[in-house]
Short mmCIF file of C-alpha atoms in Angstrom, two decimals:
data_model
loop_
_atom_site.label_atom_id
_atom_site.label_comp_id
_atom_site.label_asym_id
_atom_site.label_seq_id
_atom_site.Cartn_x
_atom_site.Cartn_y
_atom_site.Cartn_z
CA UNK C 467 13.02 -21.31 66.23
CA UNK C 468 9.70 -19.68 67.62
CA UNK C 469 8.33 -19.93 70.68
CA UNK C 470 4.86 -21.12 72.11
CA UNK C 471 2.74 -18.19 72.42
CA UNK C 472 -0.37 -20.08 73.93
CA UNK C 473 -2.19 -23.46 73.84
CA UNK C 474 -5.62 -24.36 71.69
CA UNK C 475 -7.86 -27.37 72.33
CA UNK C 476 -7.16 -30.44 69.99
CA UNK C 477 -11.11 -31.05 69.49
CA UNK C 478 -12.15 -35.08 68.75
CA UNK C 479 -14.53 -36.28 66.87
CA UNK C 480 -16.78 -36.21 69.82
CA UNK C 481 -16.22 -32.74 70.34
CA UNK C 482 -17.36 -32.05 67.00
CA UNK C 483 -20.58 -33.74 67.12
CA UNK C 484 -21.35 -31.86 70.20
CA UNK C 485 -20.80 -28.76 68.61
CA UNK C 486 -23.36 -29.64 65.45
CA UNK C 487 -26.31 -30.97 67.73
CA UNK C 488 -25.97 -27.82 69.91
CA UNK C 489 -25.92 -26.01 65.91
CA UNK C 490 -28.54 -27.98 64.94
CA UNK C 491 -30.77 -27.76 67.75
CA UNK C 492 -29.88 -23.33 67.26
CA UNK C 493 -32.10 -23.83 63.43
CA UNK C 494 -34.91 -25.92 64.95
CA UNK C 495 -37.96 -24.70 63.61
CA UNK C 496 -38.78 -23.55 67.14
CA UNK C 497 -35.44 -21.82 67.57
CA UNK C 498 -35.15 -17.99 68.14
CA UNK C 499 -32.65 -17.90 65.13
CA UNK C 500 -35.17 -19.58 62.78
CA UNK C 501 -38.17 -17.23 63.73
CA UNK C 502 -36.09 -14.08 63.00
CA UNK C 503 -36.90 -12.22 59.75
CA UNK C 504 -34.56 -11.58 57.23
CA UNK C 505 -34.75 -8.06 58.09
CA UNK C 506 -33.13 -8.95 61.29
CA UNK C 507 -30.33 -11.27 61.24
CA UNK C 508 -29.51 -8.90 58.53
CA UNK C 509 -29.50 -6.39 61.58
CA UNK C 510 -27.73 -8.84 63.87
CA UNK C 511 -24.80 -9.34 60.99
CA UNK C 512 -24.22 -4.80 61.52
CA UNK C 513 -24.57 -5.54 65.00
CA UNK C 514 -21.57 -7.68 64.32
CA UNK C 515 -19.70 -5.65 62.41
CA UNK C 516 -20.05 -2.82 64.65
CA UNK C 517 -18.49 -4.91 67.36
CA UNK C 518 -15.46 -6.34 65.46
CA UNK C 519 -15.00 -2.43 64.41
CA UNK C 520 -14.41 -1.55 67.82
CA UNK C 521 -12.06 -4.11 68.67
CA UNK C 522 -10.19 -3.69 65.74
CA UNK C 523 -7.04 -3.05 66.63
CA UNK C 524 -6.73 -5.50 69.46
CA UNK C 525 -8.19 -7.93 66.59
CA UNK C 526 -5.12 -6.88 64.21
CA UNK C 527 -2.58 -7.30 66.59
CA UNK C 528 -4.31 -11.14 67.50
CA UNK C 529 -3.66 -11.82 63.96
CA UNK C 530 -0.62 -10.33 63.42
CA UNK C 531 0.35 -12.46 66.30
CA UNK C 532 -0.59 -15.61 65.25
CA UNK C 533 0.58 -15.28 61.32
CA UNK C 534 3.61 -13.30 61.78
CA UNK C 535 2.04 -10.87 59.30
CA UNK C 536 2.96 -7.28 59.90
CA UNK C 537 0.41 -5.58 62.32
CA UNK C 538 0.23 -2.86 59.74
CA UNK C 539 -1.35 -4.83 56.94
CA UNK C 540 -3.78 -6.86 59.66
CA UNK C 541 -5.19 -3.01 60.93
CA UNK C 542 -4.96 -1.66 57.33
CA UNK C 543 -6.75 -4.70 55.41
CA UNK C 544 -7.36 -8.08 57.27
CA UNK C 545 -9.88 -6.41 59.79
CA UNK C 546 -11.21 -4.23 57.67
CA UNK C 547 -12.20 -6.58 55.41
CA UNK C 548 -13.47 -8.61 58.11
CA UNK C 549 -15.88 -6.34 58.61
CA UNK C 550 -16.71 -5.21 55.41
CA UNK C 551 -17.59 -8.78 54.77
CA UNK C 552 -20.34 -8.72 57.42
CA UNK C 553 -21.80 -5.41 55.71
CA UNK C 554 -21.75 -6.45 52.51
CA UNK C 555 -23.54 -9.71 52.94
CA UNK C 556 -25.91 -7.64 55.61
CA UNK C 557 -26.92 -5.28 52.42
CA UNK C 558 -27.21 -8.09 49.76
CA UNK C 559 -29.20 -10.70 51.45
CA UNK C 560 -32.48 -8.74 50.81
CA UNK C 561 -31.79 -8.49 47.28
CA UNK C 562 -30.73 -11.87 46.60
CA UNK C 563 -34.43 -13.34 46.04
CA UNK C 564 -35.00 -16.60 43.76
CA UNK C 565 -35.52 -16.15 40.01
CA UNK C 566 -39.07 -16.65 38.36
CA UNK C 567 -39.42 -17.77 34.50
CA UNK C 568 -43.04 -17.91 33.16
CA UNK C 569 -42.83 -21.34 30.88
CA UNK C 570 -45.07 -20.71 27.86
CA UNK C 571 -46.78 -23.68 25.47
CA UNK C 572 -49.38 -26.39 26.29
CA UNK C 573 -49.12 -26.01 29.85
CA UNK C 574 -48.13 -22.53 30.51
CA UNK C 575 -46.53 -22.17 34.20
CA UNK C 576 -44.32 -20.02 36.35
CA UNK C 577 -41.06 -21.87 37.81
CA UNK C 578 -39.82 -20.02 40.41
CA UNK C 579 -36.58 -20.72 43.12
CA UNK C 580 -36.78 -19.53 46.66
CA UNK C 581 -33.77 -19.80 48.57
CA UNK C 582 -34.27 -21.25 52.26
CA UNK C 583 -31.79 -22.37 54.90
CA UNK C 584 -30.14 -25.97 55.03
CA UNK C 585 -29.49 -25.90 58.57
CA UNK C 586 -26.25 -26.35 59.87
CA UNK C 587 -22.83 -25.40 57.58
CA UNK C 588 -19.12 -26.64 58.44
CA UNK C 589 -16.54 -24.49 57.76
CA UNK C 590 -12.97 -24.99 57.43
CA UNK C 591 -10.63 -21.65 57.30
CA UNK C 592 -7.21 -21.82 56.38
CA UNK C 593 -4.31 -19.83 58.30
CA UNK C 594 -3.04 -17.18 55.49
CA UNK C 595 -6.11 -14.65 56.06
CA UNK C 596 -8.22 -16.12 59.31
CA UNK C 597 -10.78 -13.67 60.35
CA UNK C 598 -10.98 -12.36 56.50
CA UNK C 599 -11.43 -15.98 54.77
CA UNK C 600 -13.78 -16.81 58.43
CA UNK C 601 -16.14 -13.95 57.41
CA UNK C 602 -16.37 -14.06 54.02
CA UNK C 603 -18.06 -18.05 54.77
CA UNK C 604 -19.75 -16.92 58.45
CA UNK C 605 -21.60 -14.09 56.85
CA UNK C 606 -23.97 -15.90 53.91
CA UNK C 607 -24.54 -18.56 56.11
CA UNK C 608 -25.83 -16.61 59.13
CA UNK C 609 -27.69 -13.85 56.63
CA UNK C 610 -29.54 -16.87 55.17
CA UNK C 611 -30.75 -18.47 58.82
CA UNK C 612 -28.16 -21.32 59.18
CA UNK C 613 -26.40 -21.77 62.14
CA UNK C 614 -22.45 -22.70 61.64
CA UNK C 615 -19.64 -25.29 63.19
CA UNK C 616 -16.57 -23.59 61.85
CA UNK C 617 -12.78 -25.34 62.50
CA UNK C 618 -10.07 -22.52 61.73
CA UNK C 619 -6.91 -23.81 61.30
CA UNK C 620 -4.62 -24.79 64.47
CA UNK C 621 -1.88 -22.54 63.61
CA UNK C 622 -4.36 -19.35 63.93
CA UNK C 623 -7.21 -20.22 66.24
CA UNK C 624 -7.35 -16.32 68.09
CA UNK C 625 -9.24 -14.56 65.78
CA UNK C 626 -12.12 -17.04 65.00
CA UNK C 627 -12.39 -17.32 69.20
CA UNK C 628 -12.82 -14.10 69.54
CA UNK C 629 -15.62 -13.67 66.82
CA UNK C 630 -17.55 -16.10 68.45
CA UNK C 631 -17.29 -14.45 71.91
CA UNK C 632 -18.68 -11.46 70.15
CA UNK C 633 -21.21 -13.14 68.68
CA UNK C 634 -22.96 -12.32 72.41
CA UNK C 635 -22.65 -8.52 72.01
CA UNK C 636 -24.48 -9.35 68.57
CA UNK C 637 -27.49 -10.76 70.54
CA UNK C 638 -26.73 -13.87 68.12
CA UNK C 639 -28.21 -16.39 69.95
CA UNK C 640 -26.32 -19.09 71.59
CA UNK C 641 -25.65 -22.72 69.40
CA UNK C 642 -25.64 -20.22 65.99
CA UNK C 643 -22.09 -19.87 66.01
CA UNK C 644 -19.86 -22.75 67.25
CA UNK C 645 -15.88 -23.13 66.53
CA UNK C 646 -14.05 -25.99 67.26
CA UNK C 647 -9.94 -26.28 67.18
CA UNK C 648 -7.75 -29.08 66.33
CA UNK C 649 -6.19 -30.86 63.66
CA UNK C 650 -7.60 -31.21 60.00
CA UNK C 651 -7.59 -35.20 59.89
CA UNK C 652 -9.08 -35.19 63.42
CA UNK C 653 -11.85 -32.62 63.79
CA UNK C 654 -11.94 -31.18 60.09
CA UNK C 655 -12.59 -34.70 58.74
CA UNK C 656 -15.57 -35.16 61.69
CA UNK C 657 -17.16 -31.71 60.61
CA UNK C 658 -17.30 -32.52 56.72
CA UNK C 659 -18.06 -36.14 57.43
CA UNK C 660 -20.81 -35.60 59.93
CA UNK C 661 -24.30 -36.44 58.58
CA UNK C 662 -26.03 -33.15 60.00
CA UNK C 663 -23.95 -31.04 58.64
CA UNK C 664 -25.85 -30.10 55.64
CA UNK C 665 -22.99 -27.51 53.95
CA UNK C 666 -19.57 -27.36 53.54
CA UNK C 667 -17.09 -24.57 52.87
CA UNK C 668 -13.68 -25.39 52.50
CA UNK C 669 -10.24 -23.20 51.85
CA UNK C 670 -7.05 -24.89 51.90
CA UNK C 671 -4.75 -26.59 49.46
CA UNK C 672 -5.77 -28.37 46.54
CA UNK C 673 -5.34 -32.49 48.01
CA UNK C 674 -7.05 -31.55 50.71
CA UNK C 675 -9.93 -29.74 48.69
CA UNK C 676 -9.96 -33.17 46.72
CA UNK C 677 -10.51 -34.98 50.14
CA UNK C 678 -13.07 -33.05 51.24
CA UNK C 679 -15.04 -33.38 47.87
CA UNK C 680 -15.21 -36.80 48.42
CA UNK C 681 -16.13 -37.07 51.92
CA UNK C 682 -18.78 -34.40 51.01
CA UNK C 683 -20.08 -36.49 47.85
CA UNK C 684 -20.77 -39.37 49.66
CA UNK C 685 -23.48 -37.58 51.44
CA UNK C 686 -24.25 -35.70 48.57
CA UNK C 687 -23.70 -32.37 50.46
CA UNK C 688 -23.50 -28.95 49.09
CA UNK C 689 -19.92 -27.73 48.92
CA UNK C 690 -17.95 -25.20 48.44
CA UNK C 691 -14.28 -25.10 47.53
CA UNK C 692 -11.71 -22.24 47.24
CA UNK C 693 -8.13 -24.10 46.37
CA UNK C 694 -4.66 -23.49 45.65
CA UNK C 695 -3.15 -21.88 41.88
CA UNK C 696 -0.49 -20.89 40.11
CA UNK C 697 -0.67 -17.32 39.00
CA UNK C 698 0.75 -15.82 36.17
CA UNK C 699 1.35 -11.89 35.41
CA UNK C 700 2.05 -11.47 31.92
CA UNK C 701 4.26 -8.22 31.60
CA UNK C 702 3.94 -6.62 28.04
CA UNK C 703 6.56 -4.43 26.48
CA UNK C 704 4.02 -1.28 26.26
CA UNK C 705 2.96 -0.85 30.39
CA UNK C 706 3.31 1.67 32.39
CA UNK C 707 6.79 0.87 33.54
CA UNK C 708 6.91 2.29 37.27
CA UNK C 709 3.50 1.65 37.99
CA UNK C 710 3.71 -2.28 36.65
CA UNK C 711 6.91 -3.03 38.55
CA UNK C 712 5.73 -1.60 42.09
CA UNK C 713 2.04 -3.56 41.53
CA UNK C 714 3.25 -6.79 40.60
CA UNK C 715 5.99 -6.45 43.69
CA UNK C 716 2.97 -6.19 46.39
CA UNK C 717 0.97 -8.94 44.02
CA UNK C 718 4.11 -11.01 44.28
CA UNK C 719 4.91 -10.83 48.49
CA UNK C 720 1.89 -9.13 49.80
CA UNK C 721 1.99 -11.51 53.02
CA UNK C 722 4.83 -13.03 52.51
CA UNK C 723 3.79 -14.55 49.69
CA UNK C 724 0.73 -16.69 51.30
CA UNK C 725 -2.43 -15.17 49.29
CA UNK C 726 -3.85 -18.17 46.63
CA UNK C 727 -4.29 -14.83 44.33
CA UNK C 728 -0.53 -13.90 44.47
CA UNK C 729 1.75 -13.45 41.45
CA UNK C 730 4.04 -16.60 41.62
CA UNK C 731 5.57 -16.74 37.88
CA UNK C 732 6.18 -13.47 36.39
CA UNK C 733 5.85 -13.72 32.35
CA UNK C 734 7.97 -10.56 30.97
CA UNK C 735 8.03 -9.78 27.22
CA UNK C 736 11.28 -9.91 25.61
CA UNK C 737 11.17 -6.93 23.30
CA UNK C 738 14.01 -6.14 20.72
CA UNK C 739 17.12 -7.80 22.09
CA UNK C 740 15.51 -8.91 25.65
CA UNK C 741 16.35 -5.20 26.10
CA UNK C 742 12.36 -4.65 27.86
CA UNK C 743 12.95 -8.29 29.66
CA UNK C 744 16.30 -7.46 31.27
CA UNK C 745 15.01 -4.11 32.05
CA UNK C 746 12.24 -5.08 34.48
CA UNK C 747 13.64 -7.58 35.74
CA UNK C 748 16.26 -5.37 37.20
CA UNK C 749 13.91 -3.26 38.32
CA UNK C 750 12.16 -5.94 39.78
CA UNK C 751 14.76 -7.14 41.59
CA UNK C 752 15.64 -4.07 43.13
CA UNK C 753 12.19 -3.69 44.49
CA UNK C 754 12.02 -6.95 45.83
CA UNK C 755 15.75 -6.08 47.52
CA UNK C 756 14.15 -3.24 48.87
CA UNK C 757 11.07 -4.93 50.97
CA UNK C 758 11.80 -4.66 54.84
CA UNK C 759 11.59 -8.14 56.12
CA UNK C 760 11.75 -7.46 60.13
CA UNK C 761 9.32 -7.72 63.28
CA UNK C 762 5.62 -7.54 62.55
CA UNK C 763 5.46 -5.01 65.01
CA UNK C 764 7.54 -2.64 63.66
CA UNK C 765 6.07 0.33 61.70
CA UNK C 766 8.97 0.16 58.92
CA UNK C 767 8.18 -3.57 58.08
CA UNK C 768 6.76 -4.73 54.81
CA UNK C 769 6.98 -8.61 55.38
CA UNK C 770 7.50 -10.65 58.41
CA UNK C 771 8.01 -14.51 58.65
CA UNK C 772 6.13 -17.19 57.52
CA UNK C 773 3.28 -19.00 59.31
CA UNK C 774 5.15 -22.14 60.80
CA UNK C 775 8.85 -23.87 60.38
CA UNK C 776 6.90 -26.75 58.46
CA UNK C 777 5.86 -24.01 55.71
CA UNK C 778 9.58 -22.44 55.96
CA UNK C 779 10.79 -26.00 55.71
CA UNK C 780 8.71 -26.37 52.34
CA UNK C 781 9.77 -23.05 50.98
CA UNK C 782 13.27 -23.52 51.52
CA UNK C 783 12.86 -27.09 50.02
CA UNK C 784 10.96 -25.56 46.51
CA UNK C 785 14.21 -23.12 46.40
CA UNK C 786 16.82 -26.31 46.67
CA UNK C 787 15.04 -28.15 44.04
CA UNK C 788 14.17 -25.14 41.71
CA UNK C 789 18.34 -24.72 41.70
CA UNK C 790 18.82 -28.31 41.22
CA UNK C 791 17.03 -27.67 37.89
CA UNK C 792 19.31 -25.02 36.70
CA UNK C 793 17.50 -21.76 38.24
CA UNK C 794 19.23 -18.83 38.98
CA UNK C 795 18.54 -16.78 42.33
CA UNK C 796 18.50 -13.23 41.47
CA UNK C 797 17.80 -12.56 45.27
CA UNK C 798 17.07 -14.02 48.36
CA UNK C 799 16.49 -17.70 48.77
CA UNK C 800 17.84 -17.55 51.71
CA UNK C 801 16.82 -16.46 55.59
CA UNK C 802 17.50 -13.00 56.40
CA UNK C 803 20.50 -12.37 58.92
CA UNK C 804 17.85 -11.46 61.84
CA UNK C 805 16.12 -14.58 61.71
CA UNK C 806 18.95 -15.49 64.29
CA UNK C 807 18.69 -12.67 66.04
CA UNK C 808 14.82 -12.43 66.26
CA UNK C 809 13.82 -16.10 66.37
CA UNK C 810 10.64 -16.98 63.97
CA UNK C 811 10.59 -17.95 60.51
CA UNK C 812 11.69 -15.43 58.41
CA UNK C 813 12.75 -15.97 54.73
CA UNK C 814 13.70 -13.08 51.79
CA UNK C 815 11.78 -11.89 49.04
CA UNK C 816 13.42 -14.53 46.83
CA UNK C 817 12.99 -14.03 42.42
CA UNK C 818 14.37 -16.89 40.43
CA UNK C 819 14.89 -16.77 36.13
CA UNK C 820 16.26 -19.45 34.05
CA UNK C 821 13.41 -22.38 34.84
CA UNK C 822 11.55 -23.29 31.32
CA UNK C 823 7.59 -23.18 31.86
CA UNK C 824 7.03 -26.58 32.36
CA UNK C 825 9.69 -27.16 35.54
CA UNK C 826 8.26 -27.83 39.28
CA UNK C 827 8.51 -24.64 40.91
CA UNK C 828 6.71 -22.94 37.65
CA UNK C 829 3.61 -25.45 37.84
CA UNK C 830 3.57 -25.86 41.71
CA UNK C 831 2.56 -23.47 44.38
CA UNK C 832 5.02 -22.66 46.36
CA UNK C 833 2.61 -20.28 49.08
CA UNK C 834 5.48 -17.85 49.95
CA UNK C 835 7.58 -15.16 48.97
CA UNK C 836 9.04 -16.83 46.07
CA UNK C 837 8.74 -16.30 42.34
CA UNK C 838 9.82 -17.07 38.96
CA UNK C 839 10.65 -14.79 36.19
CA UNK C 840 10.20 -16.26 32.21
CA UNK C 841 10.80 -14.14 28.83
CA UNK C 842 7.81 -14.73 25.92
CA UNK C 843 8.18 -13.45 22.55
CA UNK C 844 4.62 -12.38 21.79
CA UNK C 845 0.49 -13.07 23.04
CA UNK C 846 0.47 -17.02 22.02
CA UNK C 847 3.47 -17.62 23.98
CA UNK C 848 2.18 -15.77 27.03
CA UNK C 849 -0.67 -18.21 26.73
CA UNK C 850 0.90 -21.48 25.79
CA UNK C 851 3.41 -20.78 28.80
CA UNK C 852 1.12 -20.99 32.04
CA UNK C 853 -0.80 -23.39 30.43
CA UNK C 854 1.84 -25.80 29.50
CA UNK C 855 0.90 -28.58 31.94
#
């Protein structure tokens, strides 16, 4: 099992409406945020940046910490593109004015769009990529002169804390940014449900999403969604062999496995006599074999455990059933020996062939480091295949 590693506040619904009047009262038209220019919170975003860049490695090993991702990839790409997000959102703001159409006839006019705050945004982040996902929704909303209420999710609450303590170096003025912790059906559902909250951005699964929508429409909110899938590679006979198998292995367990763009179902062309088909799929295998699943501290490691024992529970569970209905385990499927030995929820790069297109684990999203392998003949059955259900 793992062990506790610290304590986060369970937030109420109370909690949460504190947290948007002290947001809303940040966008008053009075307020120091609202009077800023565009020029400026544009500035405040670098400022931002900046700030996050310096602490960047104590941020990586925060998140490595709380995901059980390997401190390599959280240095090398999750703070990195923290930051980048803040940039990039700091240089297109000023370009990103409304659109004008001159409307010719009878009554000739110009229509025009300008784009103007809504006041206070929720945000929900999800636990696979926290400070990434909570920067890539913080930035357009602060660039744009909202103020935000964000709830990151329980399992990885460091991250999004420490943003908002560096919101201060920033000279973002107090109220802008506000996080509150706790559980989805507690303080998620207050922060989507609450009537000044004006925006929504959501990341999460898919019944969830659904939820959301609906709590959202009922207030007729604006909303944004970014769900689960089901992704498909579609190997042809003619790739670049080496190249193809190493970039669908990091597509396929980059993470463990717990990216909504990873390759879950791997669709391999046959070729004469399956000869292609059996061919990468042994070389697939082998590359997946080779992945280091250990510490996420350790230099060597290319995948460390999953998020919680509930996820490992569900992973574990997809495996059972996907065998149940006839798949074969070509590796993995199983925890590593030194999950014993280390504690935490470690499970193997795990690749499983003989499922037709239309079983569970080949429609369902598993959100770890298992996949499926299936042979197509030609183009229309690499289509009809994914899209079978």
């Amino acid at each position: 099992p793992g062990r506790a590693d610290g304590e986060v506040a369970s937030s109420s619904a109370e909690d949460v409406a504190a947290a948007v009047q002290v947001a809303k009262d940040a966008v008053s038209e009075d307020s120091p945020w609202r009077r800023l220019s565009l020029d400026a919170r544009c500035e405040a975003l670098r400022r931002l940046a900046d700030t996050l860049e310096r602490a960047l490695p104590d941020l990586a090993e925060a998140e490595s910490r709380d995901t059980g991702k390997p401190y390599s990839l959280a240095k090398a790409l999750d703070i990195p593109r923290s930051i980048a997000n803040l940039r990039f959102f700091a240089g297109l703001a000023p370009h990103a004015g409304g659109a004008v159409h001159r409307l010719q006839g009878p009554l000739e006019s110009l229509s025009y769009t300008s784009r103007k705050p809504v006041g206070v945004v929720g945000m929900v982040t999800p636990w696979n990529l926290p400070l990434y996902l909570f920067t890539w929704k913080l930035a357009p909303a602060l660039v744009m002169g909202n103020s935000v209420v964000a709830k990151p999710s329980e399992l990885t609450p460091t991250t999004a804390s420490l943003l908002a303590e560096m919101c201060t170096s920033a000279d973002i003025p107090p109220g802008v940014v506000n996080v509150v912790h706790g559980e989805g059906h507690v303080a998620g559902q207050a922060l989507v449900s609450h009537p000044d909250v004006s925006a929504v951005s959501f990341t999460g699964g898919t019944a969830t999403g659904a939820a959301v929508a609906a709590l959202a429409a009922l207030q007729f909110k604006k909303l944004s969604l970014e769900l689960g899938g089901k992704n498909a590679a579609v190997v042809f006979d003619d790739c670049a062999f080496e190249d193809t198998v190493a970039g669908i292995v990091r597509s396929s367990f980059l993470n463990s496995g717990q990216i909504c763009l990873c390759s879950s179902r791997i669709l391999v062309q046959r070729g004469p006599n399956d000869a292609f088909y059996n061919r990468f799929v042994d070389a697939f295998v082998a590359a997946a074999r080779g992945l280091v699943v250990g510490r996420p501290d350790a230099s060597t490691t290319d995948m460390g455990p999953v998020v919680s024992q509930a996820h490992l529970n569900k992973i574990q569970a997809a495996v059972q059933a996907a065998q149940a209905d006839g798949g074969q385990v070509l590796c993995g499927g199983r925890r590593p020996e030194l999950a014993s030995e280390l504690g935490g929820f470690y499970f193997e790069p795990t690749v499983i062939a003989g499922l037709e297109g239309d079983s569970t684990l080949a429609q369902t999203e598993v959100f770890g480091p298992v996949v499926t392998v299936h042979p197509f003949h030609d183009e229309e059955e690499a289509l009809r295949l994914p899209n079978s259900k």
